[in-house]
């Protein structure tokens, strides 16, 4: 806590408006959150906070881990990107107000965001894709493969009521509960207590893109990446959707100087129908959602190399270049190649590192433990003492060592082949890393984890989870 308190002080000195800090789910995991700012300033402050945190932790003999999934089976880390739109005077365009069903400005901008997700969800998948973030995404933390939006009961009812041209269900009617005890009724209404407001939006932590009161929360951004690219892509997609809806309004109003209420409702109803498929209130982790999303025609992009290909597809490239003018075609091609090359190189570095750890530390430790067991068993037999316990452990250990050694050799061959077959097609190389090397890395890891439970602690050369996570 001293380190976090010092971080807050250092951030305030730099003008970074850190407001909230609390423990997170994983051991030794913490979260800090700033007050909202304009996107460009917020991104700069986010990166500056990472640098300050690294320095402060060093002063306290701690290490900050920005990897999205540093420990298998333990919650990973990410950046929840809270995003909204405002006017040049600071009016939040995503504020539903008291009566969102009559706030057509809010509804139109809400539909623009949904339209952006519907048309360009693969770009958001590109923006958060990396070899390290893949360990976290979809692992009960930030499901990104299928991008959908969660609005909550109230906003869904608003959109449905507008589409069906009917009155909206009233969510504001107080509902008092009573408790029956032994045939009597106890009324739990207490006049002296104030009303407690219940948020009707953020009730689905499995959603990758959830409406949270007056903003959206994009939960899949990686903990070590800059939020600049995800935010820029989101801004571009929403800008394109706004331009599309404005064009529809102009067509609908015809020669009139401004659109009538009927004109607005006609366009709103059209886009409510168009964007219905991207709205989902259920469990994004469920197999049923995968099937339902397929029926809706939503893309299910399962790997980073697959996602990268969408960056240069005509539909998305035209939106980022011609429609919005934010990127040039050359810049997008450069980003495409860099993303693919970095992915392949990250996998190669991880594989080579794992080879070193297994070949120079884990296998030698297992060999030494086997040798100790064998020598102990042999010595016991010489003096006529039963060595069955040692022999049993040795017999259980040996197949595990053989499995790890075989997988280690497979990893060496797979990574050597990947390096030798580097292609001018950067995406092909990244896809080969995903298909042929990443699964072998996972298999070696599983074999090493199994061996760790069998080798005596004094022989094991690496820190264990208890030592890494439960001593802070």
C-alpha positions as CSV (number, residue, x, y, z in Angstrom):
1,X,0.0,0.0,0.0
2,X,3.0,2.3,0.5
3,X,3.9,1.9,-3.1
4,X,0.4,2.6,-4.3
5,X,0.1,5.7,-2.1
6,X,3.4,6.9,-3.5
7,X,2.2,6.3,-7.0
8,X,-0.9,8.4,-6.4
9,X,1.2,11.2,-5.0
10,X,3.6,11.1,-8.0
11,X,0.7,11.1,-10.4
12,X,-0.9,14.1,-8.8
13,X,2.4,16.0,-9.1
14,X,2.3,15.3,-12.9
15,X,-1.4,16.3,-13.2
16,X,-2.7,12.8,-13.6
17,X,-6.1,12.7,-11.9
18,X,-5.9,9.3,-10.2
19,X,-9.1,8.9,-8.2
20,X,-9.8,5.2,-7.3
21,X,-7.6,2.3,-6.1
22,X,-8.6,-1.1,-4.9
23,X,-7.6,-4.7,-4.7
24,X,-8.5,-6.9,-7.7
25,X,-9.4,-10.6,-8.0
26,X,-5.9,-12.1,-8.3
27,X,-3.4,-12.1,-5.4
28,X,-1.2,-9.0,-5.3
29,X,-3.3,-7.5,-8.1
30,X,-4.5,-3.9,-7.9
31,X,-6.5,-1.4,-10.0
32,X,-6.3,2.3,-10.2
33,X,-8.7,4.5,-12.2
34,X,-8.4,8.2,-13.2
35,X,-11.1,10.8,-13.6
36,X,-12.3,11.0,-17.3
37,X,-10.4,13.3,-19.7
38,X,-10.3,14.0,-23.4
39,X,-9.0,10.9,-25.2
40,X,-5.6,12.2,-26.3
41,X,-4.8,13.5,-22.8
42,X,-6.1,10.3,-21.1
43,X,-4.0,8.1,-23.3
44,X,-0.9,10.2,-22.6
45,X,-1.6,10.0,-18.8
46,X,-2.2,6.3,-19.0
47,X,1.2,5.6,-20.5
48,X,2.8,8.1,-18.1
49,X,1.2,6.3,-15.2
50,X,2.7,3.0,-16.4
51,X,6.2,4.5,-16.4
52,X,5.7,6.1,-12.9
53,X,4.4,2.9,-11.5
54,X,7.4,1.0,-12.8
55,X,9.8,3.4,-11.1
56,X,7.8,3.6,-7.8
57,X,7.7,-0.2,-7.6
58,X,11.4,-0.4,-8.1
59,X,12.0,1.9,-5.2
60,X,9.9,-0.5,-3.0
61,X,11.7,-3.7,-4.2
62,X,8.6,-4.7,-6.1
63,X,8.0,-5.6,-9.8
64,X,5.1,-4.5,-11.8
65,X,3.9,-7.1,-14.3
66,X,2.2,-5.6,-17.4
67,X,1.8,-9.0,-19.1
68,X,-1.9,-9.7,-19.7
69,X,-1.7,-13.2,-18.3
70,X,1.5,-13.7,-16.2
71,X,0.1,-16.7,-14.3
72,X,-1.9,-19.5,-15.8
73,X,-5.2,-20.1,-14.0
74,X,-5.1,-16.8,-12.2
75,X,-7.0,-13.7,-13.4
76,X,-5.0,-11.6,-15.9
77,X,-4.8,-7.8,-16.3
78,X,-6.3,-5.4,-18.7
79,X,-7.4,-1.8,-19.3
80,X,-11.1,-1.1,-19.1
81,X,-11.4,1.7,-21.7
82,X,-14.4,3.8,-20.6
83,X,-15.5,5.8,-23.7
84,X,-18.1,8.5,-24.4
85,X,-18.8,11.3,-26.7
86,X,-19.4,15.0,-25.8
87,X,-20.0,18.3,-27.5
88,X,-17.3,21.0,-27.5
89,X,-19.1,22.4,-24.4
90,X,-18.8,19.2,-22.5
91,X,-22.3,17.9,-22.8
92,X,-22.2,14.1,-22.7
93,X,-24.0,12.8,-25.8
94,X,-24.4,9.4,-24.2
95,X,-26.3,10.6,-21.2
96,X,-29.7,9.0,-21.3
97,X,-31.3,11.7,-19.1
98,X,-34.5,11.0,-17.1
99,X,-36.5,10.1,-20.2
100,X,-34.2,8.5,-22.8
101,X,-37.2,7.5,-25.0
102,X,-37.8,11.2,-25.9
103,X,-34.2,12.2,-26.0
104,X,-33.7,11.5,-29.7
105,X,-30.2,13.0,-29.7
106,X,-29.1,10.3,-27.2
107,X,-30.9,7.5,-29.0
108,X,-29.3,8.5,-32.3
109,X,-25.8,8.6,-30.9
110,X,-26.4,5.3,-29.1
111,X,-27.5,3.7,-32.4
112,X,-24.4,5.2,-34.0
113,X,-22.2,3.3,-31.6
114,X,-24.2,0.1,-32.2
115,X,-23.9,0.6,-35.9
116,X,-20.1,1.0,-35.6
117,X,-19.9,-2.3,-33.7
118,X,-22.1,-4.0,-36.2
119,X,-20.1,-2.8,-39.2
120,X,-16.5,-2.7,-37.9
121,X,-16.3,-5.1,-34.9
122,X,-13.4,-6.9,-36.5
123,X,-11.4,-3.7,-36.3
124,X,-11.9,-3.6,-32.5
125,X,-10.6,-7.2,-32.4
126,X,-7.6,-6.1,-34.4
127,X,-7.0,-3.2,-32.1
128,X,-6.6,-5.4,-29.0
129,X,-4.9,-8.4,-30.5
130,X,-1.4,-9.5,-29.4
131,X,0.3,-12.7,-28.5
132,X,0.1,-11.9,-24.8
133,X,-3.4,-10.6,-24.7
134,X,-4.6,-13.9,-26.3
135,X,-3.8,-15.6,-23.1
136,X,-6.4,-13.5,-21.3
137,X,-9.1,-12.9,-23.9
138,X,-12.0,-15.2,-23.6
139,X,-10.7,-16.6,-20.3
140,X,-13.6,-15.5,-18.1
141,X,-12.3,-12.0,-18.2
142,X,-12.7,-10.2,-21.5
143,X,-14.4,-12.2,-24.3
144,X,-13.5,-10.4,-27.5
145,X,-13.8,-13.0,-30.3
146,X,-17.5,-12.1,-30.7
147,X,-18.0,-8.4,-30.2
148,X,-21.5,-7.5,-28.9
149,X,-23.0,-4.7,-26.9
150,X,-24.8,-4.9,-23.5
151,X,-27.3,-2.1,-22.9
152,X,-29.3,-3.3,-19.9
153,X,-33.0,-3.8,-19.4
154,X,-34.0,-0.2,-19.5
155,X,-32.3,0.9,-22.7
156,X,-33.3,-2.3,-24.4
157,X,-36.9,-1.6,-23.4
158,X,-36.5,2.0,-24.7
159,X,-35.3,0.8,-28.1
160,X,-38.0,-1.9,-28.3
161,X,-40.8,0.5,-27.4
162,X,-39.7,3.0,-30.0
163,X,-39.5,0.3,-32.6
164,X,-42.9,-1.1,-31.7
165,X,-44.4,2.4,-31.3
166,X,-45.8,1.6,-27.8
167,X,-45.4,3.1,-24.3
168,X,-42.3,2.3,-22.5
169,X,-42.4,0.1,-19.4
170,X,-41.9,2.2,-16.3
171,X,-38.8,1.2,-14.4
172,X,-39.2,3.9,-11.8
173,X,-42.2,2.5,-9.9
174,X,-41.1,1.6,-6.4
175,X,-41.6,-2.1,-5.6
176,X,-41.8,-2.8,-1.9
177,X,-41.3,-6.3,-0.6
178,X,-43.0,-7.9,2.4
179,X,-41.9,-10.8,4.6
180,X,-44.3,-13.3,6.0
181,X,-43.5,-14.8,9.4
182,X,-45.9,-17.2,11.1
183,X,-48.9,-16.0,9.2
184,X,-48.2,-12.3,10.0
185,X,-47.0,-9.7,7.5
186,X,-44.1,-7.4,8.2
187,X,-44.0,-4.4,5.9
188,X,-40.3,-3.5,5.3
189,X,-41.1,0.1,4.1
190,X,-39.1,2.5,6.2
191,X,-40.0,6.1,5.7
192,X,-36.9,7.5,7.3
193,X,-34.5,5.9,4.8
194,X,-33.8,7.5,1.4
195,X,-34.5,5.8,-1.9
196,X,-31.5,3.8,-3.2
197,X,-30.9,4.2,-6.9
198,X,-30.3,0.9,-8.7
199,X,-28.2,1.1,-11.9
200,X,-30.2,-0.6,-14.7
201,X,-27.3,-0.8,-17.1
202,X,-24.1,-2.5,-16.0
203,X,-25.4,-6.0,-15.0
204,X,-23.3,-8.1,-17.3
205,X,-19.6,-8.5,-16.6
206,X,-19.2,-11.0,-19.4
207,X,-19.8,-8.4,-22.1
208,X,-16.8,-7.0,-24.1
209,X,-18.6,-3.7,-24.8
210,X,-21.1,-2.7,-22.1
211,X,-23.1,0.5,-21.5
212,X,-22.4,1.7,-18.0
213,X,-24.7,4.6,-17.2
214,X,-23.5,7.3,-19.5
215,X,-20.6,5.7,-21.4
216,X,-19.4,2.4,-22.9
217,X,-16.8,0.2,-21.3
218,X,-14.5,-1.6,-23.8
219,X,-13.0,-4.4,-21.6
220,X,-10.7,-6.2,-23.9
221,X,-7.8,-3.7,-24.1
222,X,-4.5,-5.3,-23.0
223,X,-2.7,-4.2,-19.9
224,X,0.6,-3.4,-21.6
225,X,-0.7,-1.9,-24.8
226,X,-1.3,1.8,-25.5
227,X,-5.0,2.6,-25.6
228,X,-4.4,5.0,-28.5
229,X,-5.1,2.5,-31.4
230,X,-8.2,1.0,-29.9
231,X,-9.6,4.4,-29.1
232,X,-8.7,5.8,-32.5
233,X,-10.3,2.8,-34.3
234,X,-13.5,3.2,-32.2
235,X,-13.7,6.9,-32.9
236,X,-13.3,6.3,-36.6
237,X,-16.0,3.6,-36.6
238,X,-18.5,5.7,-34.7
239,X,-17.7,8.8,-36.9
240,X,-18.5,6.7,-40.0
241,X,-21.7,5.5,-38.4
242,X,-22.7,9.0,-37.5
243,X,-22.1,10.2,-41.0
244,X,-24.2,7.4,-42.3
245,X,-27.1,8.2,-40.0
246,X,-26.9,11.9,-40.8
247,X,-27.1,11.0,-44.5
248,X,-30.3,9.0,-43.8
249,X,-31.7,11.9,-41.8
250,X,-31.0,14.3,-44.7
251,X,-32.7,12.0,-47.2
252,X,-35.7,11.5,-44.9
253,X,-36.2,15.2,-44.3
254,X,-36.0,16.0,-48.0
255,X,-36.3,19.8,-48.7
256,X,-37.3,20.7,-45.1
257,X,-34.9,23.0,-43.2
258,X,-34.7,20.6,-40.3
259,X,-36.0,17.1,-39.6
260,X,-39.4,16.7,-38.0
261,X,-40.0,14.3,-35.1
262,X,-41.5,11.8,-37.6
263,X,-38.3,12.0,-39.7
264,X,-36.2,11.3,-36.7
265,X,-38.3,8.4,-35.5
266,X,-38.3,6.9,-39.0
267,X,-34.5,6.8,-39.1
268,X,-34.3,5.7,-35.5
269,X,-36.6,2.8,-36.1
270,X,-34.6,1.8,-39.1
271,X,-31.3,1.6,-37.2
272,X,-32.9,-0.1,-34.2
273,X,-33.8,-2.9,-36.6
274,X,-30.4,-2.8,-38.3
275,X,-28.4,-3.1,-35.1
276,X,-30.6,-5.5,-33.2
277,X,-28.2,-8.4,-33.8
278,X,-25.3,-6.8,-32.1
279,X,-27.2,-6.3,-28.9
280,X,-26.8,-9.2,-26.4
281,X,-27.8,-9.4,-22.8
282,X,-26.8,-13.0,-22.0
283,X,-23.6,-14.9,-21.0
284,X,-20.9,-14.1,-23.5
285,X,-18.9,-17.1,-22.2
286,X,-21.6,-19.7,-23.1
287,X,-21.4,-22.1,-26.0
288,X,-25.0,-21.2,-26.8
289,X,-23.9,-17.6,-27.5
290,X,-21.4,-18.8,-30.1
291,X,-24.1,-20.6,-31.9
292,X,-26.6,-17.7,-31.6
293,X,-23.9,-15.2,-32.8
294,X,-23.3,-17.4,-35.9
295,X,-27.1,-17.4,-36.6
296,X,-27.0,-13.6,-36.3
297,X,-24.0,-13.4,-38.7
298,X,-21.6,-11.9,-36.2
299,X,-17.9,-12.6,-36.8
300,X,-16.1,-15.0,-34.5
301,X,-12.4,-14.2,-34.8
302,X,-10.5,-16.7,-32.7
303,X,-6.9,-15.7,-33.3
304,X,-4.8,-12.5,-33.6
305,X,-3.3,-13.5,-37.0
306,X,-6.9,-14.0,-38.3
307,X,-7.9,-10.6,-36.9
308,X,-5.0,-8.8,-38.5
309,X,-6.3,-9.6,-41.9
310,X,-9.4,-7.5,-41.4
311,X,-7.2,-4.4,-41.1
312,X,-6.6,-4.4,-44.9
313,X,-10.0,-5.6,-46.1
314,X,-11.5,-3.0,-48.4
315,X,-14.5,-2.3,-46.2
316,X,-12.5,-1.4,-43.1
317,X,-9.6,0.2,-44.9
318,X,-11.9,2.5,-46.8
319,X,-13.6,3.5,-43.6
320,X,-10.3,4.4,-41.9
321,X,-8.9,6.1,-45.0
322,X,-11.4,7.5,-47.4
323,X,-14.5,7.9,-45.1
324,X,-12.7,9.4,-42.1
325,X,-9.3,10.4,-43.4
326,X,-7.6,9.4,-40.2
327,X,-5.2,6.9,-41.7
328,X,-3.4,6.6,-45.0
329,X,-3.4,3.3,-46.9
330,X,0.4,3.1,-46.5
331,X,0.1,3.6,-42.7
332,X,-2.4,0.8,-42.4
333,X,-0.2,-1.6,-44.5
334,X,2.7,-0.7,-42.2
335,X,0.6,-1.5,-39.1
336,X,-0.6,-4.7,-40.7
337,X,3.0,-6.0,-41.3
338,X,4.2,-4.7,-37.9
339,X,1.4,-6.5,-36.0
340,X,2.1,-9.7,-37.8
341,X,5.8,-9.6,-37.4
342,X,5.6,-8.7,-33.8
343,X,3.2,-11.5,-33.1
344,X,5.5,-14.1,-34.7
345,X,8.6,-12.7,-33.0
346,X,6.9,-12.7,-29.6
347,X,6.0,-16.4,-30.1
348,X,9.5,-17.2,-31.1
349,X,11.0,-15.4,-28.1
350,X,8.6,-17.2,-25.8
351,X,9.5,-20.5,-27.3
352,X,13.2,-19.9,-27.1
353,X,12.9,-18.8,-23.5
354,X,10.9,-21.8,-22.6
355,X,13.5,-24.1,-24.3
356,X,16.2,-22.5,-22.1
357,X,14.2,-22.9,-18.9
358,X,13.2,-26.5,-19.6
359,X,16.5,-27.6,-21.0
360,X,18.8,-25.9,-18.5
361,X,16.7,-25.8,-15.3
362,X,13.7,-28.1,-15.2
363,X,14.9,-31.3,-16.9
364,X,18.3,-31.2,-15.0
365,X,16.4,-30.8,-11.7
366,X,14.2,-33.8,-12.6
367,X,17.3,-35.8,-13.5
368,X,18.9,-34.9,-10.3
369,X,15.9,-35.9,-8.3
370,X,15.6,-39.2,-10.1
371,X,19.3,-39.9,-9.4
372,X,18.8,-39.2,-5.7
373,X,15.8,-41.5,-5.6
374,X,17.7,-44.3,-7.5
375,X,20.7,-43.9,-5.2
376,X,18.5,-44.0,-2.1
377,X,16.6,-47.1,-3.3
378,X,19.9,-48.9,-4.2
379,X,21.4,-48.0,-0.8
380,X,18.4,-49.2,1.1
381,X,18.4,-52.5,-0.8
382,X,22.1,-53.0,0.1
383,X,21.3,-52.9,3.8
384,X,18.2,-55.0,3.4
385,X,15.6,-52.3,3.8
386,X,12.4,-52.1,1.7
387,X,12.8,-49.4,-0.9
388,X,9.3,-49.6,-2.3
389,X,8.3,-46.0,-1.5
390,X,11.3,-44.6,-3.4
391,X,10.8,-47.0,-6.3
392,X,7.1,-46.1,-6.6
393,X,7.9,-42.4,-6.7
394,X,10.6,-43.1,-9.3
395,X,8.2,-45.1,-11.4
396,X,5.6,-42.3,-11.3
397,X,8.2,-39.6,-12.0
398,X,9.9,-41.3,-15.0
399,X,7.0,-41.1,-17.5
400,X,6.5,-37.4,-16.6
401,X,10.1,-36.7,-17.3
402,X,9.9,-38.6,-20.6
403,X,6.8,-36.7,-21.6
404,X,8.4,-33.3,-20.9
405,X,11.6,-34.3,-22.7
406,X,9.6,-35.4,-25.8
407,X,7.6,-32.2,-25.8
408,X,10.8,-30.2,-25.3
409,X,12.3,-31.8,-28.4
410,X,9.1,-31.1,-30.4
411,X,9.2,-27.5,-29.3
412,X,12.8,-27.2,-30.5
413,X,11.9,-28.6,-33.9
414,X,8.8,-26.5,-34.2
415,X,10.5,-23.2,-33.5
416,X,13.5,-24.0,-35.7
417,X,11.1,-24.7,-38.5
418,X,9.2,-21.5,-37.9
419,X,12.4,-19.5,-38.0
420,X,13.7,-21.3,-41.1
421,X,10.5,-20.9,-43.0
422,X,10.0,-17.1,-42.4
423,X,7.9,-15.9,-45.3
424,X,7.6,-12.6,-47.0
425,X,3.9,-13.0,-46.2
426,X,4.0,-11.7,-42.7
427,X,0.5,-12.9,-41.9
428,X,1.3,-16.4,-43.1
429,X,4.3,-16.5,-40.7
430,X,2.2,-15.2,-37.8
431,X,-0.5,-17.8,-38.6
432,X,2.2,-20.5,-38.6
433,X,3.4,-19.3,-35.2
434,X,-0.2,-19.6,-33.9
435,X,-0.9,-23.0,-35.5
436,X,2.4,-24.8,-35.1
437,X,4.3,-23.3,-32.2
438,X,1.9,-21.8,-29.7
439,X,0.1,-25.2,-29.1
440,X,3.5,-26.9,-28.5
441,X,4.5,-24.2,-26.0
442,X,1.2,-24.9,-24.1
443,X,1.9,-28.6,-24.2
444,X,5.4,-28.2,-22.8
445,X,4.0,-25.9,-20.1
446,X,1.4,-28.6,-19.1
447,X,4.1,-31.3,-18.8
448,X,6.3,-29.0,-16.7
449,X,3.4,-28.1,-14.4
450,X,2.7,-31.8,-13.9
451,X,6.3,-32.5,-13.1
452,X,6.5,-29.6,-10.6
453,X,4.0,-31.4,-8.4
454,X,6.2,-34.5,-8.4
455,X,9.7,-33.1,-7.9
456,X,10.8,-32.4,-4.3
457,X,10.8,-28.7,-3.5
458,X,14.5,-28.6,-2.7
459,X,15.3,-29.7,-6.3
460,X,12.8,-27.4,-8.1
461,X,14.8,-24.4,-9.4
462,X,12.0,-21.9,-10.0
463,X,9.7,-20.0,-7.6
464,X,6.3,-21.5,-7.1
465,X,2.9,-19.6,-7.2
466,X,2.8,-19.5,-3.4
467,X,6.1,-17.8,-3.3
468,X,5.3,-15.3,-6.1
469,X,1.8,-14.4,-5.2
470,X,1.1,-15.0,-1.5
471,X,4.1,-13.3,0.1
472,X,3.3,-9.7,-0.7
